[in-house]
Amino acid sequence: MFKSTLYKERRENLKKFFKHGVLLFLGNQDSPANYPSNCYKFRQDSSFLYFFGINEPCFAGLIDIDNDKEIIFGNDVDMDDIIWMGNQPTVVDRAALAGITETYPLEELSSYLHRVQQQSKVHYLPPYRTANCLMISEILHINAKEVIAKRSLELINAVVALRSTKGKEEIEELEKASYIGYKMHTAAMQFCKLGVKEQEIAGILDGIAASYGKMNSFETILSQNGETLHNHYHNQIITDGRLLLTDAGAENNMNYCSDHTRTIPTGGKFTQRQKEVYSIVLNCHDKAVELAKPNVTYLSVHLDICKQLVEGLKGLGLMKGDTEEAVAAGAHALFMPHGLGHMMGLDVHDMEDFGQIHVGYDQETRPSNLFGTSSLRMGRRLEEGFVVTDEPGCYFIPALIDKWRAEKMHTNFLCYDTIETYKDFGGIRLEDDLLITSNGARFIGEKHIPITIEEVENYMQDYK
Ligand code: GLY
Ligand code: MN
Ligand code: MN
């Protein structure tokens, strides 16, 4: 945990958004995988972690603005727990580490809320786990189907305002998570050898995430079919002449995340055709760090990167026509059907549980309905301390190419005859995490994961 003063300060900052009311934060519970005592690895709710820091199941935190109270609800362990889990700190001890002195058993949460609910509004964030949805339904007497609709927009907006800007201590944790990402991605480069099964490499990466931190920040994406954006099937054997796309990250021991993608030549050397497309994506990746800075919208950075992509693809004879018009029409989305990036912090897609529109957009910057740009998770103006991913890609998705060609989509901009010849290409994505500074942006991660063609080939050569 961080020092208790930091959690107190965060809660004080949160309270400034409210004159009245009760702010309820439910921590997560253990989640059974196949029977109640065999659970998935525990993952605490990120907002609960942010304001209360307790990284154990079955706690709730409450900020009662009207009565000027901060309370932790949770249960001390009993003898049975001690026998199976060992001695545990008391609820009082755990609360003290978060700077809170008032605690009650979890069973009293319901009656406390029942009392205050008569005079005050109880604000809560939208639950994303059924157990917490049912708990809110029960303790606040709300029909389970209405729990999400009745979440507090005021609380969402206040928490987004605070969690979006990363403090110095958070950036240090993100750097640690990025170091684990470095270990994972360089391991992929070391262990990518002809004849090896993709699953073996993916397993090594997941082991690194677990051995240096808490866990993966999301399920590892690793495949020679990188044109499938989130490909979790690792069942192929590494064969020569292909590209291996690995999108993987870790949570460090404080649950801060990393999210990097590299695409490497399976035999250690890029072919000429691979080099050409790779260079275009790398230029896009590098341009984003030049463009991103405070007061610029990430939507405009995304669109500039799409234009850069179109320019490159025109050079290869894959696109034609006016670049601005092609991007405005959405023709580039055949090759990059996703957004440039998302917020990152305690969640790999930070705060996505609140609904992306509240995190990545605002009154000024509204989401787009255009295919491709509609997948951009972060569009609003950047501010110092924001952390966003920079993840351009270029993919040749045979089913999408066939569909668009049959529908004569964007024939002014797309050179379908040439595109046909790339249907066996796969996909390339390059991803790093950007910290917005006072006058620009920098990549998080002191250790640089090889990314230029030369760096990747030289690194892989060393492990041949
Ligand atoms: N890890 C999935 C993504 O890059 O958003
Ligand atoms: Mn990623
Ligand atoms: Mn990402």
XYZ file of C-alpha atoms and ligand atoms in Angstrom:
471
model
C 0.000 0.000 0.000
C 0.952 3.624 -0.322
C 1.181 5.728 2.854
C -2.148 6.259 4.638
C -1.847 10.020 4.053
C -2.165 9.492 0.313
C -5.461 7.591 0.650
C -6.730 10.317 2.995
C -5.725 12.996 0.515
C -7.483 11.167 -2.329
C -10.674 10.919 -0.281
C -10.451 14.596 0.702
C -10.163 15.473 -2.988
C -13.181 13.297 -3.753
C -15.255 14.929 -1.022
C -14.751 18.332 -2.647
C -17.070 17.214 -5.463
C -20.004 16.617 -3.063
C -21.948 18.842 -0.675
C -24.211 16.015 0.499
C -24.657 12.280 0.214
C -22.991 8.982 0.942
C -20.327 7.526 -1.337
C -20.291 3.740 -1.352
C -17.361 1.721 -2.709
C -17.667 -2.056 -2.763
C -14.467 -4.047 -2.877
C -14.500 -7.281 -4.832
C -15.150 -10.743 -3.490
C -13.431 -13.968 -4.413
C -14.836 -15.322 -7.644
C -15.217 -19.129 -7.975
C -13.746 -20.706 -11.100
C -15.461 -24.078 -10.887
C -16.526 -24.542 -7.257
C -16.731 -22.100 -4.362
C -13.375 -22.802 -2.759
C -11.440 -22.912 -6.052
C -11.342 -19.288 -7.116
C -9.776 -17.197 -9.862
C -6.855 -15.145 -8.643
C -8.299 -12.331 -6.554
C -8.422 -8.917 -8.213
C -9.529 -5.970 -6.124
C -11.786 -3.299 -7.583
C -9.557 -0.490 -8.839
C -11.562 2.421 -7.412
C -11.712 0.718 -4.032
C -7.938 0.223 -4.252
C -7.441 3.857 -5.245
C -9.356 5.329 -2.302
C -8.859 2.656 0.377
C -5.873 0.537 -0.676
C -7.059 -2.675 1.029
C -6.242 -5.514 -1.328
C -8.363 -8.268 0.211
C -11.806 -9.642 -0.601
C -15.061 -8.685 1.148
C -14.503 -5.093 2.243
C -16.572 -1.991 1.606
C -15.575 1.627 2.043
C -18.020 4.386 2.798
C -17.654 8.153 2.815
C -20.596 9.786 4.565
C -20.412 13.439 3.562
C -23.398 14.550 5.689
C -22.095 12.991 8.913
C -18.416 13.598 8.115
C -17.428 9.940 8.463
C -15.150 7.529 6.655
C -15.828 3.884 7.430
C -14.469 0.478 6.488
C -16.867 -2.455 6.647
C -15.316 -5.921 6.817
C -15.015 -9.015 8.979
C -12.135 -10.258 11.078
C -11.009 -13.784 10.308
C -12.270 -16.650 12.442
C -10.360 -19.733 13.652
C -11.282 -21.701 10.534
C -9.758 -18.959 8.344
C -6.623 -18.896 10.503
C -6.214 -22.650 10.124
C -6.376 -22.451 6.310
C -4.905 -18.996 5.611
C -2.813 -18.167 8.655
C -3.150 -15.153 10.924
C -4.473 -12.033 9.228
C -4.433 -8.359 10.225
C -7.640 -7.210 11.883
C -10.094 -4.960 10.073
C -9.023 -2.170 12.445
C -5.375 -2.664 11.431
C -6.206 -2.736 7.739
C -8.389 0.371 8.008
C -5.625 2.207 9.881
C -3.300 1.679 6.918
C -5.864 3.550 4.824
C -6.087 6.317 7.448
C -9.516 5.228 8.720
C -10.422 4.627 12.361
C -14.089 3.673 12.173
C -14.890 0.081 11.231
C -17.904 -2.248 11.431
C -18.648 -5.822 10.425
C -19.753 -6.171 6.810
C -23.232 -7.252 7.935
C -23.807 -3.749 9.325
C -23.372 -2.036 5.958
C -26.977 -2.684 5.057
C -28.437 -1.210 8.253
C -26.090 1.804 8.109
C -27.183 2.545 4.557
C -30.805 1.956 5.432
C -30.547 4.667 8.109
C -28.808 7.269 5.938
C -30.788 6.435 2.807
C -33.832 8.131 4.359
C -32.145 11.567 4.182
C -29.262 11.182 1.730
C -28.534 9.965 -1.745
C -26.232 6.930 -1.812
C -23.818 7.253 -4.729
C -22.206 4.130 -6.154
C -20.196 3.200 -9.262
C -21.692 0.747 -11.791
C -20.852 -2.793 -10.671
C -19.330 -5.083 -13.323
C -19.525 -8.290 -11.265
C -22.806 -10.034 -10.590
C -21.993 -10.522 -6.909
C -21.641 -6.781 -6.303
C -24.658 -6.022 -8.459
C -26.746 -8.333 -6.279
C -25.223 -6.878 -3.110
C -26.178 -3.334 -4.141
C -29.619 -4.568 -5.095
C -30.039 -6.124 -1.668
C -28.575 -3.402 0.535
C -30.101 -0.449 -1.309
C -33.389 -2.204 -2.133
C -33.036 -1.635 -5.867
C -34.283 -4.143 -8.427
C -31.163 -5.939 -9.722
C -32.070 -5.011 -13.296
C -31.955 -1.313 -12.387
C -28.720 -1.285 -10.414
C -26.519 -0.218 -13.326
C -28.961 2.401 -14.580
C -29.114 3.929 -11.094
C -25.360 4.323 -10.737
C -24.193 7.808 -9.827
C -23.005 9.928 -12.732
C -21.745 12.517 -10.218
C -19.548 9.866 -8.596
C -18.349 8.577 -11.979
C -17.362 12.082 -13.076
C -15.616 12.835 -9.785
C -13.638 9.581 -9.795
C -12.679 10.031 -13.466
C -11.466 13.556 -12.688
C -9.184 12.209 -9.944
C -7.989 8.902 -11.398
C -7.231 10.323 -14.862
C -4.273 12.323 -13.590
C -1.553 10.043 -12.311
C 0.459 11.146 -9.304
C 4.218 10.790 -9.002
C 3.880 7.642 -6.899
C 1.536 6.113 -9.473
C 3.949 6.832 -12.309
C 6.665 5.013 -10.335
C 4.387 1.968 -10.123
C 3.564 2.192 -13.837
C 7.302 2.222 -14.547
C 7.645 -1.001 -12.541
C 4.797 -2.597 -14.499
C 6.469 -1.523 -17.722
C 9.686 -3.221 -16.638
C 7.724 -6.479 -16.343
C 6.381 -5.786 -19.835
C 9.972 -5.387 -21.021
C 10.865 -8.791 -19.552
C 7.800 -10.375 -21.200
C 8.330 -8.940 -24.659
C 12.052 -9.579 -24.792
C 11.317 -13.171 -23.676
C 8.941 -13.494 -26.652
C 11.820 -12.408 -28.895
C 14.159 -14.909 -27.231
C 11.830 -17.882 -27.343
C 10.282 -17.330 -30.782
C 11.987 -20.129 -32.694
C 10.878 -22.235 -35.624
C 9.107 -25.398 -34.463
C 8.083 -24.007 -31.059
C 4.369 -23.898 -30.211
C 2.893 -20.420 -29.655
C 1.398 -21.688 -26.379
C 4.902 -22.308 -25.013
C 5.907 -18.693 -25.594
C 2.623 -17.376 -24.198
C 3.099 -19.522 -21.079
C 6.601 -18.162 -20.524
C 5.239 -14.598 -20.745
C 2.437 -15.328 -18.296
C 4.950 -16.886 -15.910
C 7.075 -13.738 -16.051
C 4.036 -11.584 -15.271
C 3.285 -13.765 -12.253
C 6.872 -13.972 -11.036
C 7.558 -10.217 -11.124
C 4.116 -8.873 -10.270
C 0.545 -9.763 -9.437
C -0.577 -11.124 -12.815
C -1.166 -10.323 -16.468
C -2.960 -7.021 -16.971
C -5.154 -8.827 -19.545
C -5.122 -12.208 -21.236
C -2.046 -12.481 -23.458
C -2.631 -11.972 -27.170
C 0.023 -13.931 -29.060
C -0.428 -15.308 -32.556
C 0.990 -15.584 -36.039
C -2.534 -14.600 -37.101
C -2.106 -11.090 -35.785
C -4.808 -9.842 -38.152
C -7.261 -11.103 -35.521
C -6.997 -8.162 -33.141
C -7.404 -10.027 -29.847
C -6.191 -13.497 -30.754
C -6.010 -15.702 -27.659
C -5.506 -18.979 -29.565
C -1.902 -20.063 -29.204
C -2.175 -23.415 -30.927
C 0.064 -22.934 -33.960
C 3.678 -23.961 -34.472
C 6.073 -21.115 -35.288
C 6.909 -21.347 -38.997
C 9.329 -19.331 -41.102
C 8.366 -16.185 -42.952
C 5.486 -15.157 -40.714
C 4.955 -12.407 -38.169
C 4.282 -13.115 -34.504
C 2.128 -10.442 -32.853
C 2.362 -10.291 -29.069
C 0.172 -7.867 -27.104
C 0.834 -8.476 -23.430
C 1.216 -6.658 -20.153
C 1.491 -7.102 -16.434
C 0.153 -5.696 -13.207
C 2.901 -4.970 -10.731
C 2.489 -5.739 -7.038
C 0.431 -2.553 -6.582
C -1.849 -3.526 -9.497
C -0.610 -0.799 -11.843
C -0.559 -1.974 -15.449
C 1.545 -2.109 -18.572
C 0.340 -2.766 -22.112
C 2.858 -3.263 -24.930
C 2.669 -4.871 -28.355
C 5.487 -6.010 -30.585
C 5.359 -7.820 -33.914
C 8.424 -9.852 -34.792
C 9.570 -11.934 -37.770
C 9.309 -15.617 -36.848
C 12.649 -16.518 -38.451
C 14.438 -13.485 -36.984
C 14.605 -11.459 -40.215
C 11.800 -9.409 -41.776
C 11.026 -9.983 -45.459
C 11.057 -6.923 -47.714
C 7.244 -6.812 -47.781
C 7.075 -7.103 -43.985
C 9.641 -4.328 -43.607
C 7.549 -2.014 -45.774
C 4.359 -2.391 -43.767
C 6.264 -2.485 -40.450
C 7.964 0.833 -41.226
C 4.600 2.468 -41.858
C 3.229 1.298 -38.484
C 6.439 2.294 -36.712
C 6.237 5.789 -38.215
C 2.671 6.059 -36.900
C 3.792 4.871 -33.444
C 6.637 7.406 -33.358
C 4.497 10.253 -34.655
C 1.968 9.831 -31.846
C 4.556 10.644 -29.185
C 5.455 13.796 -31.104
C 1.839 14.918 -31.416
C 0.501 14.044 -27.967
C 0.657 16.934 -25.499
C -1.580 18.794 -23.084
C -4.641 20.476 -24.585
C -4.542 18.423 -27.800
C -7.425 15.959 -28.184
C -6.402 12.335 -28.516
C -9.056 12.103 -31.247
C -7.017 14.542 -33.336
C -3.841 12.525 -32.661
C -5.709 9.362 -33.704
C -6.897 11.003 -36.950
C -3.412 12.353 -37.747
C -1.992 8.866 -37.252
C -4.657 7.433 -39.576
C -3.580 9.992 -42.196
C 0.034 8.920 -41.740
C -1.085 5.316 -42.255
C -2.936 6.241 -45.457
C 0.107 8.100 -46.794
C 2.241 5.005 -46.204
C -0.288 2.655 -47.763
C -0.574 4.911 -50.803
C 3.182 4.501 -51.194
C 2.693 0.722 -51.384
C -0.155 1.010 -53.886
C -2.715 -0.254 -51.380
C -4.636 3.039 -51.164
C -5.152 6.003 -53.473
C -6.889 9.389 -53.577
C -6.938 12.290 -51.179
C -5.623 11.341 -47.739
C -7.868 13.699 -45.730
C -10.946 12.535 -47.609
C -9.996 8.878 -47.195
C -9.726 9.255 -43.411
C -12.886 11.374 -43.201
C -14.729 8.620 -45.095
C -13.225 5.895 -42.871
C -11.532 4.003 -45.726
C -8.342 3.478 -43.678
C -10.329 1.398 -41.177
C -10.040 -1.593 -43.511
C -6.425 -1.718 -42.303
C -6.799 -0.232 -38.800
C -10.279 -0.936 -37.470
C -9.395 0.144 -33.917
C -8.463 3.304 -32.082
C -5.008 4.650 -31.341
C -5.312 4.032 -27.625
C -7.006 4.133 -24.261
C -6.307 5.412 -20.756
C -4.158 3.128 -18.593
C -3.511 3.001 -14.848
C -4.905 0.637 -12.247
C -6.879 -0.939 -15.090
C -5.288 -1.691 -18.419
C -8.269 0.095 -19.972
C -8.477 2.519 -17.109
C -11.949 2.994 -15.617
C -13.645 1.247 -18.531
C -16.054 -0.208 -15.967
C -17.700 3.256 -15.687
C -18.639 3.294 -19.388
C -16.084 4.525 -21.898
C -18.020 7.639 -22.826
C -17.431 9.018 -19.317
C -13.697 8.314 -19.405
C -12.573 9.003 -22.968
C -15.078 11.664 -24.017
C -16.724 14.806 -22.692
C -19.154 17.513 -23.777
C -16.586 18.904 -26.188
C -15.227 15.681 -27.725
C -17.986 13.258 -28.633
C -17.534 9.664 -29.814
C -17.721 8.959 -33.550
C -20.134 6.534 -35.197
C -17.747 5.859 -38.066
C -16.429 2.278 -38.231
C -12.852 2.273 -36.902
C -12.935 5.697 -35.244
C -15.915 4.451 -33.210
C -13.481 2.042 -31.499
C -11.306 4.878 -30.195
C -11.622 4.612 -26.413
C -9.890 7.880 -25.553
C -10.712 11.003 -27.556
C -10.792 14.010 -25.223
C -8.191 16.663 -24.545
C -5.007 15.405 -22.964
C -3.721 16.804 -19.692
C -0.415 16.538 -17.905
C -0.347 13.299 -15.905
C -2.670 11.341 -18.211
C -1.382 7.952 -19.324
C -2.627 6.680 -22.681
C -1.545 3.884 -24.981
C -0.091 4.510 -28.422
C -0.988 1.439 -30.482
C -1.318 1.885 -34.227
C -1.717 -1.210 -36.366
C -2.113 -2.426 -39.915
C -3.994 -5.650 -40.558
C -5.105 -7.621 -43.591
C -8.323 -9.316 -42.492
C -9.439 -11.578 -45.366
C -13.120 -11.693 -44.352
C -13.311 -7.883 -44.047
C -11.491 -7.374 -47.356
C -13.934 -9.755 -49.086
C -16.949 -8.038 -47.517
C -15.859 -4.511 -48.381
C -14.864 -5.527 -51.904
C -18.200 -7.235 -52.509
C -19.987 -4.134 -51.218
C -17.749 -1.868 -53.327
C -16.806 0.063 -50.193
C -14.526 3.099 -50.632
C -13.429 2.086 -54.132
C -12.126 5.674 -54.571
C -9.525 5.007 -51.918
C -8.862 1.252 -51.774
C -6.818 -0.628 -54.413
C -8.497 -3.987 -54.015
C -6.428 -5.859 -56.632
C -3.223 -5.090 -54.743
C -4.872 -5.619 -51.346
C -5.839 -9.161 -52.485
C -2.144 -10.037 -52.739
C -1.658 -9.222 -49.014
C -4.403 -11.504 -47.709
C -1.815 -13.893 -46.256
C 0.167 -11.108 -44.591
C -1.297 -11.204 -41.065
C -1.159 -8.050 -38.969
C 1.202 -5.645 -37.286
C 0.589 -3.648 -34.108
C 3.168 -1.702 -32.110
C 2.184 -0.439 -28.688
C 3.780 1.545 -25.893
C 2.369 3.586 -23.044
C 2.558 7.379 -23.088
C 2.775 9.711 -20.123
C 1.594 13.215 -20.964
C 4.105 15.700 -19.570
C 3.859 19.490 -19.098
C 4.785 20.195 -22.714
C 4.623 16.877 -24.588
C 4.699 13.166 -23.936
C 7.179 10.422 -23.175
C 7.045 6.660 -23.203
C 6.786 4.918 -19.857
C 9.526 2.346 -19.297
C 13.177 3.028 -18.691
C 14.027 -0.217 -20.480
C 13.213 0.132 -24.143
C 11.726 -2.965 -25.768
C 13.416 -3.368 -29.185
C 11.168 -1.818 -31.807
C 13.082 -0.646 -34.885
C 13.674 -3.253 -37.583
C 17.374 -3.251 -36.762
C 16.837 -3.506 -32.993
C 14.404 -6.414 -33.338
C 16.554 -8.352 -35.801
C 19.728 -7.802 -33.779
C 18.031 -8.811 -30.531
C 16.619 -11.999 -32.045
C 19.971 -12.777 -33.689
C 21.606 -12.816 -30.249
C 19.308 -15.673 -29.177
C 19.599 -17.800 -32.319
N -4.422 -5.066 -24.497
C -5.435 -4.748 -25.371
C -5.215 -3.412 -25.850
O -4.134 -3.120 -26.300
O -6.040 -2.554 -25.733
Mn -2.312 -4.023 -25.755
Mn -3.769 -1.227 -25.369
